[in-house]
Amino acid sequence: MKNIQKITRMKLFFPLFCLLLVLLINVVKDPGFFQISVKNGVLYGRLIDVLNRGSEVAILAVGQTLVVAVSAGTDISVGSVMSLSACFTTMLLAGYGVNTTTTIVMPMALGLLAGILMGGLCGAFNGALVSKLRIQPMVATLILFTAARAIGLLLCNNQITYIRYEPYKYLGNFIPGCPIPTPIFVTIVVIVIIMLVLKKSALGTFIQSVGINSRAARLLGINSDFLCFLCYVICGLCAGVAGMIASSRIYCADSNNIGLNYEMDAILAVALGGNSLAGGRFNMAGSIIGAYTIQAITTTLLAMGVSTDQAPVVKAIIVILIVVVQSPVFKSWVETKKNRRRAEIKEAV
Amino acid sequence: MDENVILTMRGITKSFPGVLALDNASLKLRKGEIHALMGENGAGKSTLIKVLTGIYPFEGGEIEMEGVEGQAINHSVQEAQERGIATVYQEVNLCPNLSVAENLFIGREPRTKCNTIDWKKMNSSAREIMKNLDIPVDVTMNLENYSVAIQQMVAIARAVDMECRILILDEPTSSLDDNEVEKLFRLMRDLKNKGVAILFVTHFLEQVYAVCDRITVLRNGQFAGEYTVAEMPRVKLVAAMLGKDLDDLASIKAEGSDTVRKDVVVDAKGLSHKGTIKPFDFVIHKGEVVGLTGLLGSGRSEMARCIYGADRAQTGTLTMNGKELKAKAPIDSINAGMGYLPDDRKADGLIGDLSVKENIYLALQARKGMFHPLSPSEQNALADKFIELLQIKTASRETPVNQLSGGNQQKVILARWLATDPELLILDEPTRGIDIGTKTEIQKLILKLAAEGKSVIFISSEIEEMLRTCSRLCVMRDGSKVGELDHDLTQNTVMTAIAGQGKEGEQ
Ligand SMILES: Nc1ncnc2c1ncn2[C@@H]1O[C@H](COP(=O)(O)OP(=O)(O)OP(=O)(O)O)[C@@H](O)[C@H]1O
Ligand SMILES: [Mg+2]
């Protein structure tokens, strides 16, 4: 009994529990869920699919977690920034105004890097608005939420630029000879970098301090404004990386569809990870688990034959349930219920 | 005699995870009395109050209140208010971004005929209330523009203005000056004469003897005794609180406080910050403890903030150890060797959700820089050292700091700055809310730091405490420094200098 309580009090218990639940439902529905097969030299299977497709959300969740922690607000521009980064990269690689190309005019690595930096630049813009001008995060990021896609469209001369250059597909699909989808590797790299930074520096504690009480943090020697700015830049960079993957998957930059609604999934991932959207304490591992939980839900729904149009409804209901169960109000309600039961039992004895 | 009893709390038990905060605590309040609730930091005073007013549920015990059938258990603050219990909590819990008037009337705003808020009436009544208490505020300004002391007065005014049968004041005087305390006492006596029962928590013994009729002492969450003030001399009261005798309070004044002044540590010339403090000069030497004194709002805290660079000075220069220091942000001052304990613990000091350990090591970590993290064992050692040194009462070093009692939170912030081992330590009300036992320890610690060659700028609304520790006092009035006192420091000379009647205060 004691041990069970210890486990349920653990921070990661709930996010993991949700993920397991979703996976369990999947297995019951479709025993083949965990089956992984090899076709054409690459891995296939629903589990692989979740891991692969969940990459963008997981990477976005990393940045979003920091933004939520430091500023008690969300960056709702990440989906649009993904799209802008993708457009920027394809424009650089294909040349302005080119509709479809099989050769690229710039080294691919350079193009990808530029796209990621574009994300960072957008993050810097958001960060400056929030930390220097003290605009509400939601309002500040609303600007790029609406504008970024339009800018992307301009960069692509109002068309969808296709890059039919084989290596450009590697990032979002498979590298020849490797059976595991590349996005999984990218995600691992991003997560490892952020975890190392959090572990090897005091960044995490500083971010939490600023999120909890930025005035006090400043007075004890933390540069609150800069940290806030930094978190938005990191969030932008993450959006850039996610944008590269998304673009590479379809070897084009579809300005209107890349990263569509991804900001919502990223924010939900943070919430599902047991993080308070009021900022302060954060739990990076929780957010990442949350991201895959969301992806698992999406994949399940699609596999169960729920149409793409209706999937969001079911998703919303599930997410509401999970968030409510995690809320402190609900928890304390359960707690008092339990206590009352215990008291009644005592009295009866 | 017992017909007069209005409230009885009996055998109250309340635990938090890992702590038994109240263990069979009792309290009895009578009409028309001022009742002191005393005990060390973490003894359970605030918890007992919160149990009474419905903030915390509790596990065992009975509460009876006159006029209430059966158990008078409150489930919410509103319920307690309806039953006539008005409360001023230890942590001022008003809304900083609402105006003073709104804060005074929140939840009971005067209405117009169309049931909208009657702003005119609200502001004028608010003005009236504040004027009666003689507190100089603009009631339409946001509360956050005012000092903790004024915020505390607003909280008191709000509670007093509600019709109540029981008034609870949890350390209302911790940041008040003698003047304000006197105003508060007058108010309390008025209410007492009207038959209100007042529960008064304080760590100041003089205040207990000045207004209270009866004392209940809590020790480690347990009821330790109820006494009338007359039958309880100070020494016995202290012994009852601590469970042991305390060394003599008065004997800690530094020997030979007129030591030769040696190296200058900080030399400020013409520093000022627009709107808060006019240009001032200030010098502090190695091993010196200098007090800043003045009435509420005289600019003593603002002067400290200006020296530290919390508010960036617009004019003047500051040299530290012979080098000019242009602090753009507090971190520059910290790197130059300063430390600053702010007076508003909740708003400027605590990082609430972080643990005791993190709160202690953060300033040192900021000084070392983000990329040179302290190892977990260093962090633990540091936390343990200060928990031991300052006797911080906490379930563990990992406990979130906002779960500590008020006085223990204060100790954590003090520990934070001691941990950075600064050359110049600026302490604004360092002993606020700290019990008498530990207070003496802290005063000793300050003198010990000075003896080791550290310099300390010390602010306290308690003149006696300043006299005990400081070798020189800067007198502040209306946002400017009006003089210095460096010999013949007595309660009287200081009082007259502050009030501006003595010639010694003038330059
Ligand atoms: N919300 C909480 N969660 C956990 N523990 C708590 C909480 N509030 C108080 N405690 C613990 O209960 C004990 C009593 O605290 P309380 O605040 O009542 O002390 P106090 O007598 O008011 O002290 P002080 O003079 O410092 O204000 C302390 O050990 C404290 O750590
Ligand atoms: Mg208290």
Coordinates of N, CA and C and ligand atoms in Angstrom, one line a residue, chain B residues 45-46 90 170-171 405-406, ligand 2:
Chain B
K45 N 1.1 28.7 15.1 CA 0.1 29.8 15.4 C -0.7 30.1 14.1
S46 N 0.0 30.3 13.0 CA -0.7 30.6 11.8 C -1.6 29.4 11.4
Q90 N -0.9 36.5 8.0 CA 0.6 36.8 8.2 C 1.1 37.3 6.8
D170 N -2.6 38.2 12.6 CA -1.4 37.4 12.6 C -0.2 38.2 12.2
E171 N 0.6 38.5 13.2 CA 1.8 39.3 13.0 C 1.6 40.6 12.2
S405 N 6.8 28.0 7.9 CA 6.1 29.1 8.6 C 6.8 30.4 8.3
G406 N 6.1 31.5 8.5 CA 6.7 32.8 8.0 C 8.1 33.1 8.5
Ligands
MG2 MG 2.9 32.3 11.3

